Coordinates of C-alpha atoms in Angstrom, one line a residue:
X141 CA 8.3 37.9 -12.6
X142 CA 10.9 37.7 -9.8
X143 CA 13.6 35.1 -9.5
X144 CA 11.9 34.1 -6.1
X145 CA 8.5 33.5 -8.2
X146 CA 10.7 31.6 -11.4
X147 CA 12.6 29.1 -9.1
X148 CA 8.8 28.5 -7.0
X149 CA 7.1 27.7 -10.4
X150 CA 10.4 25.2 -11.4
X151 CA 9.7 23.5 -8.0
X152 CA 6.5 23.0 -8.4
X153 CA 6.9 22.0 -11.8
X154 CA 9.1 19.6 -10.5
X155 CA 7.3 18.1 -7.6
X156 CA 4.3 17.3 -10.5
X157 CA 6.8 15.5 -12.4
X158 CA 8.1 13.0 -9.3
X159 CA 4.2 12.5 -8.3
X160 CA 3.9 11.3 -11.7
X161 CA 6.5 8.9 -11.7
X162 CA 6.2 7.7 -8.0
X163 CA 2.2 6.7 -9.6
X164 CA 3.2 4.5 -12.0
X165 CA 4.8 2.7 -9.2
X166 CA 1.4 1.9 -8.1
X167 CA 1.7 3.2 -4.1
X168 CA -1.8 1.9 -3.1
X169 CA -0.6 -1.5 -3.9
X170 CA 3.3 -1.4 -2.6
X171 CA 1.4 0.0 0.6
X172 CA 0.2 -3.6 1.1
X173 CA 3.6 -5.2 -0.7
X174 CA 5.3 -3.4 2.4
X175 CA 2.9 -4.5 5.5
X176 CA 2.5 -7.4 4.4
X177 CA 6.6 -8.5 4.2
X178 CA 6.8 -7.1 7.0
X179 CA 4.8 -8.7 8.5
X180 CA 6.7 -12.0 7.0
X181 CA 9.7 -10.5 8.3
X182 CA 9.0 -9.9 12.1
X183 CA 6.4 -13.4 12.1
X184 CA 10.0 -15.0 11.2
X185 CA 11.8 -17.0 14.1
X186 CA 14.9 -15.7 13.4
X187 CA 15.1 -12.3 14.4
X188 CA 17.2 -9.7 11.9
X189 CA 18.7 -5.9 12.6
X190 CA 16.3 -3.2 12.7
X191 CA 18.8 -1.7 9.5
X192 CA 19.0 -4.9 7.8
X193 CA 14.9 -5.6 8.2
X194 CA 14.7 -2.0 6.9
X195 CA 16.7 -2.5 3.9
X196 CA 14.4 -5.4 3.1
X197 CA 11.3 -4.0 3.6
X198 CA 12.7 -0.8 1.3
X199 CA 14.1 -3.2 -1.5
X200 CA 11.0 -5.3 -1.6
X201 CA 8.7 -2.6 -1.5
X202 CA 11.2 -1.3 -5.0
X203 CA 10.6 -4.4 -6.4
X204 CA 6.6 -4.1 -5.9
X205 CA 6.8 -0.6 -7.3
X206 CA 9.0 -1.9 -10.7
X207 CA 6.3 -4.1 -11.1
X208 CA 3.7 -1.5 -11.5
X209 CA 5.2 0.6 -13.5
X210 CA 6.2 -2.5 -15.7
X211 CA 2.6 -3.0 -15.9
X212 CA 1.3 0.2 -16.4
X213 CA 3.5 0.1 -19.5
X214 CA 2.3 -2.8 -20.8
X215 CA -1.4 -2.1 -20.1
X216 CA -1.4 1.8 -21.4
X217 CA -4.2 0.9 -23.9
X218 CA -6.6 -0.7 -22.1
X219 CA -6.1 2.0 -19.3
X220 CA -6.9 4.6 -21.4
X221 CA -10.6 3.1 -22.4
X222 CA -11.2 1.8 -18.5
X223 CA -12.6 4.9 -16.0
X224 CA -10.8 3.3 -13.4
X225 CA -7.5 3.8 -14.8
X226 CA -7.6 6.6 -17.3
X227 CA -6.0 8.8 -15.2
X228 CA -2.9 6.9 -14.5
X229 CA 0.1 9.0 -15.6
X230 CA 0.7 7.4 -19.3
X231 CA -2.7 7.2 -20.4
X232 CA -3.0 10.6 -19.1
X233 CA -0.2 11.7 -21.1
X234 CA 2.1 12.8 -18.2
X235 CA 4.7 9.9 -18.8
X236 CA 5.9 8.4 -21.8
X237 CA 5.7 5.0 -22.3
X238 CA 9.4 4.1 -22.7
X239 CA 9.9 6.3 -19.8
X240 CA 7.9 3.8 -17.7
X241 CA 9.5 1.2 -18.6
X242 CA 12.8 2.1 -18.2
X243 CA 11.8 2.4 -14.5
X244 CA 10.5 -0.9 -14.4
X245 CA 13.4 -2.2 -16.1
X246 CA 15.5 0.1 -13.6
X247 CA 14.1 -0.4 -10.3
X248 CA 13.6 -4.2 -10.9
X249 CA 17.4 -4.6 -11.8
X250 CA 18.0 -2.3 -8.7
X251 CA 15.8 -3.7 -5.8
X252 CA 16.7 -7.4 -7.0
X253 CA 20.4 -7.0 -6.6
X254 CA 20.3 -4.9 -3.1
X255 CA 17.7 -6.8 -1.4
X256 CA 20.1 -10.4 -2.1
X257 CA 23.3 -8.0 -1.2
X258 CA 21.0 -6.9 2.1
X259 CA 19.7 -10.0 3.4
X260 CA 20.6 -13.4 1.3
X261 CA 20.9 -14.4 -3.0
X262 CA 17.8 -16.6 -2.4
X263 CA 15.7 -13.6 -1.4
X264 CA 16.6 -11.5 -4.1
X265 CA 16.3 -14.6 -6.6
X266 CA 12.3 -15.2 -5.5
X267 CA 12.1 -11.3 -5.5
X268 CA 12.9 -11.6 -9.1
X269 CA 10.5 -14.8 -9.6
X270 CA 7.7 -12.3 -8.3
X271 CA 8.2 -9.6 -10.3
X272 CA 8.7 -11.6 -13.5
X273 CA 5.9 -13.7 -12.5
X274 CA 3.4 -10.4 -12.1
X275 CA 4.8 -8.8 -14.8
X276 CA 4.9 -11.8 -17.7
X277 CA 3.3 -14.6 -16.4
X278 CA 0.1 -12.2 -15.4
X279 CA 0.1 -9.0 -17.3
X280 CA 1.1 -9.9 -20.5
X281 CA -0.1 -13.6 -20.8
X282 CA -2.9 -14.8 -18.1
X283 CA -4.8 -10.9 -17.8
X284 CA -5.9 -10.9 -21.2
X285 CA -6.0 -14.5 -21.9
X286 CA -8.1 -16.6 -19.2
X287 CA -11.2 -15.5 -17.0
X288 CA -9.3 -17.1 -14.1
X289 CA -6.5 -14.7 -14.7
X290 CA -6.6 -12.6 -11.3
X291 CA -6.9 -16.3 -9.6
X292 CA -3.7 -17.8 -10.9
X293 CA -2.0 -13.7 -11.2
X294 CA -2.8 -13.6 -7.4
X295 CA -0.1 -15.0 -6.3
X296 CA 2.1 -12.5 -7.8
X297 CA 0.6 -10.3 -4.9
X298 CA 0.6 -13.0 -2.6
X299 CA 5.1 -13.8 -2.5
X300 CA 5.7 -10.9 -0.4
X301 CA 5.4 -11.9 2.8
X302 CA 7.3 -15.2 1.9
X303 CA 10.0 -12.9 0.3
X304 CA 10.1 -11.1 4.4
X305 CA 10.5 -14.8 5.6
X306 CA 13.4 -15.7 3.5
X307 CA 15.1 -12.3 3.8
X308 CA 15.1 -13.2 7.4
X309 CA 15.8 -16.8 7.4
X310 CA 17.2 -17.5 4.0
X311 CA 15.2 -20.9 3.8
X312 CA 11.5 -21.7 3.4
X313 CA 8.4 -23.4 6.0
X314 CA 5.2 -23.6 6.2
X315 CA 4.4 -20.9 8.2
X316 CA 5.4 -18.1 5.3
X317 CA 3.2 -20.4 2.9
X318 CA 0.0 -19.7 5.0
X319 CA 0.5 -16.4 4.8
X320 CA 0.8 -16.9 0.8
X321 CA -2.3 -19.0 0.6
X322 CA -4.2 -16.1 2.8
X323 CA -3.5 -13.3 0.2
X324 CA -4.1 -15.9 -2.9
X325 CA -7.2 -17.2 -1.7
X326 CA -8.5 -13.6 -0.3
X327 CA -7.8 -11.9 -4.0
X328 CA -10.8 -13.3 -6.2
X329 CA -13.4 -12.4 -4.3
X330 CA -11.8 -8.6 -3.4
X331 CA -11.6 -8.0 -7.4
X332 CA -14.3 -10.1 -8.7
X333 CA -16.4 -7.8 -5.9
X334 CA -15.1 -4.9 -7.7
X335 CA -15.6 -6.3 -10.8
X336 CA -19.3 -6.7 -10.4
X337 CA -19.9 -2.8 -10.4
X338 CA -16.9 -2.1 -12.6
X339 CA -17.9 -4.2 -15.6
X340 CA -18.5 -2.0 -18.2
X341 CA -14.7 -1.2 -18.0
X342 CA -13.6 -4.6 -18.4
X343 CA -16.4 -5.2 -21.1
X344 CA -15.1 -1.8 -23.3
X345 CA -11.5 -2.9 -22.9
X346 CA -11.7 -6.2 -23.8
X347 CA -10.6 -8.3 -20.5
X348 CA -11.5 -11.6 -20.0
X349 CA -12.7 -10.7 -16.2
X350 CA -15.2 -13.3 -15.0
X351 CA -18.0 -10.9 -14.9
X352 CA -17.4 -10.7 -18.7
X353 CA -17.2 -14.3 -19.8
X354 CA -19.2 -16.1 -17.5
X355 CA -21.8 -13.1 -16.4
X356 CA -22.7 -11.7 -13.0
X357 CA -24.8 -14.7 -11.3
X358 CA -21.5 -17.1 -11.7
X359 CA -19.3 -14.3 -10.5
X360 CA -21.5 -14.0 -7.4
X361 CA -21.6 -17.8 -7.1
X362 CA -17.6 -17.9 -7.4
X363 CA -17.5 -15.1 -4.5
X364 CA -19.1 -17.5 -2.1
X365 CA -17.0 -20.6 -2.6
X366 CA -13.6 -18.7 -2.5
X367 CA -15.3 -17.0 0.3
X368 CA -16.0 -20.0 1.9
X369 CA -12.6 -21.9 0.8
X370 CA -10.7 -18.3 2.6
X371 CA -12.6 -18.6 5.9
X372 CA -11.4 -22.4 6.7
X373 CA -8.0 -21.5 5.4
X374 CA -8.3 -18.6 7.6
X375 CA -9.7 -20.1 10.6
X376 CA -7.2 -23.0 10.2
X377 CA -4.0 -21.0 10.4
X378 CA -4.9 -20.1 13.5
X379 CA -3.5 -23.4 14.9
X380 CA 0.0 -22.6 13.2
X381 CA 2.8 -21.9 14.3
X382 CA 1.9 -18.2 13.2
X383 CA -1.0 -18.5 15.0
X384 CA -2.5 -17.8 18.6
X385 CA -5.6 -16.6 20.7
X386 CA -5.4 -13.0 19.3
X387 CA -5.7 -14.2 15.7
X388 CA -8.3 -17.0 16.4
X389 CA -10.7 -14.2 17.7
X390 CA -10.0 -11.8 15.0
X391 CA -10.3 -14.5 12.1
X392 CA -13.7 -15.9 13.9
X393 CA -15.3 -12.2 13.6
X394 CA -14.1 -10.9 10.0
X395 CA -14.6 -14.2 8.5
X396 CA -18.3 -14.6 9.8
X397 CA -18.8 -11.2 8.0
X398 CA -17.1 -12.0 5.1
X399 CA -19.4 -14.7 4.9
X400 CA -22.4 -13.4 5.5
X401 CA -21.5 -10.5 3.0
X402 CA -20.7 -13.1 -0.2
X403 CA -23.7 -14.8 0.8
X404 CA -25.4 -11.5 0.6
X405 CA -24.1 -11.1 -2.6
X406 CA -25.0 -14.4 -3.8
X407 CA -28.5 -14.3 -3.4
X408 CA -28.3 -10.4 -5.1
X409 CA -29.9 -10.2 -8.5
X410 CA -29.1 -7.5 -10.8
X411 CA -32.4 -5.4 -10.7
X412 CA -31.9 -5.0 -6.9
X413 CA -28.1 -4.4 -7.7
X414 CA -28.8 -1.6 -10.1
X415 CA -31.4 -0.1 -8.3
X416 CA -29.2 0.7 -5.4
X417 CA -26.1 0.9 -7.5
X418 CA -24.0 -2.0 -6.2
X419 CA -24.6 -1.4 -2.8
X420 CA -23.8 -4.6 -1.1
X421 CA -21.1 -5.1 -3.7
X422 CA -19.5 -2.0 -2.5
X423 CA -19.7 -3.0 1.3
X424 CA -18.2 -6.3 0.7
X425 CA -15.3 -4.8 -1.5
X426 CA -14.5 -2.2 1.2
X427 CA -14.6 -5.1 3.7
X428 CA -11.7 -7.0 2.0
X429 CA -9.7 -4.5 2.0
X430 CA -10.5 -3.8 6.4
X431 CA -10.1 -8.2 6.1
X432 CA -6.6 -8.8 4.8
X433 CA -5.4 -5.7 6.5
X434 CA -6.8 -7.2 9.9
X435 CA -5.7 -10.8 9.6
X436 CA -1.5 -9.6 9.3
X437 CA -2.0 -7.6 12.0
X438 CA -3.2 -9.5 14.3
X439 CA -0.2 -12.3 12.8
X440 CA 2.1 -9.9 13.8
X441 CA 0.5 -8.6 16.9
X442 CA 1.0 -12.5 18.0
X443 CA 4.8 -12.2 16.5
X444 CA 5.6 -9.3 18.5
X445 CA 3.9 -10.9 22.1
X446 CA 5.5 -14.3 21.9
X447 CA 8.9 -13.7 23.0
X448 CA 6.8 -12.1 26.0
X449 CA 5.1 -15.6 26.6
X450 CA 1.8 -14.3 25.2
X451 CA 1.7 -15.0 21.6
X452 CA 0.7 -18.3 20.4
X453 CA -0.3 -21.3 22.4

């Protein structure tokens, strides 16, 4: 073997190793930790350097991605019995456990401290309330505890755009709080959706999801009153101050399909479920995701045309 092929085979050896890591940090989700602050960020009426808003961003989205790894720590032994996660990097046996959380405990200490050094101490204090919140409050005490525990752990997912206000503003409004109350509200039914053709895992690992406790037919009821609950919310903040035109018509059109999907779902029953293996379920949960996604854009597709005089009203 050459030194050319040696060194190649200790690069690529290496490249495994920071693709493991960089999983537990959960990129998926700090993907929508990230748009969604900035999205908080640039909706904010005080306006911050492009170097200093990237900083942010960056420190927040650290923050997210200790969180994960904090979590995939904690949860390594239900993740090994759940298909959906027994290929994450610990139960997989690529990292050690006290490697992950290290990380956590690492990045947390890290992103905390620069994002209040970046921006202002009252950003990197509610940074820290997040990930402690995510991490204790949820993980280890409400996910295993409490069918409602993605309602009330939702709103770990839900500070980060309210974490992009503050960095810009260093103070609190209503406006950021919408934004909150958009993510929180749209959570349950985007996992209990998922949950309805993912039970078994929750069932063989032992977590308390609604679809375990309470059975399918409430889960489906729940989807449609949080559904319903989301779309006024939804609607509503369209006469905010975050608000305008643009987001009124996207809001009107996702929300009627949301709509009609949960009540799709309501009136499923399981035979005609398992017959076409979750189809509708599946729809609905890849609509969510097209949902959320849609609704900050178009918040900061108004942010971005109101110095202009065409954002808002």
């Amino acid at each position: 073997m050459t030194d050319a092929s040696i060194n190649a085979s200790t690069v690529q050896q290496a490249d495994a190793e920071f693709g493991d890591y960089f999983a537990l940090l959960k990129p998926r989700v700090m993907s929508l930790v990230v748009f969604t602050a900035l999205v908080g960020l640039l909706a904010a009426p005080i306006g911050v350097h492009p170097v200093i808003g990237f900083c942010a961003i960056l420190f927040i989205a650290i923050g997210g991605g200790a969180s994960g790894a904090l979590n995939m720590w904690w949860d390594a032994d239900i993740d090994q019995i759940m298909k959906r996660t027994k290929s994450r990097p610990i139960p997989a046996g690529k990292v050690e456990p006290g490697e992950a959380l290290s990380l956590g405990l690492a990045l947390s200490g890290l992103s905390v401290i620069m994002l209040a050094l970046a921006t202002n101490v009252f950003a990197g204090a509610f940074l820290a309330f997040t990930i402690f919140f995510y991490v204790v409050i949820y993980t280890m005490w409400l996910k295993r505890a409490t069918p409602q525990n993605i309602v009330i752990g939702g709103a770990a997912g839900a500070f980060p755009p309210v974490i992009g206000w503050i960095a810009a503003t260093g103070s609190m409004s209503v406006e950021p709080w919408l934004m909150f109350a958009l993510t929180f509200m749209w959570t349950p039914p985007h996992f209990w959706a998922l949950a309805l053709f993912m039970r078994s895992d929750y069932d063989d690992a032992g977590v308390p999801m609604l679809t375990v406790t309470h059975g399918r037919r409430s889960t489906r009821n729940h989807i449609l009153i949080y559904t319903a609950l989301l779309a006024l919310l939804a609607i509503g903040t369209a006469f905010s101050g975050i608000g305008g035109p643009v987001y009124l018509a996207v809001a009107l059109v996702l929300n009627a399909l949301f709509l009609h999907g949960a009540w799709k779902i309501s009136r499923r029953n399981e035979n005609d479920s398992e017959a076409d293996d979750f189809k509708v379920e599946r729809s609905f949960f890849k609509l969510s995701l097209l949902y959320l996604f849609l609704h900050f854009g178009a918040i900061l597709v108004e942010a971005v045309l109101k110095p202009y005089g065409f954002g808002g009203w």
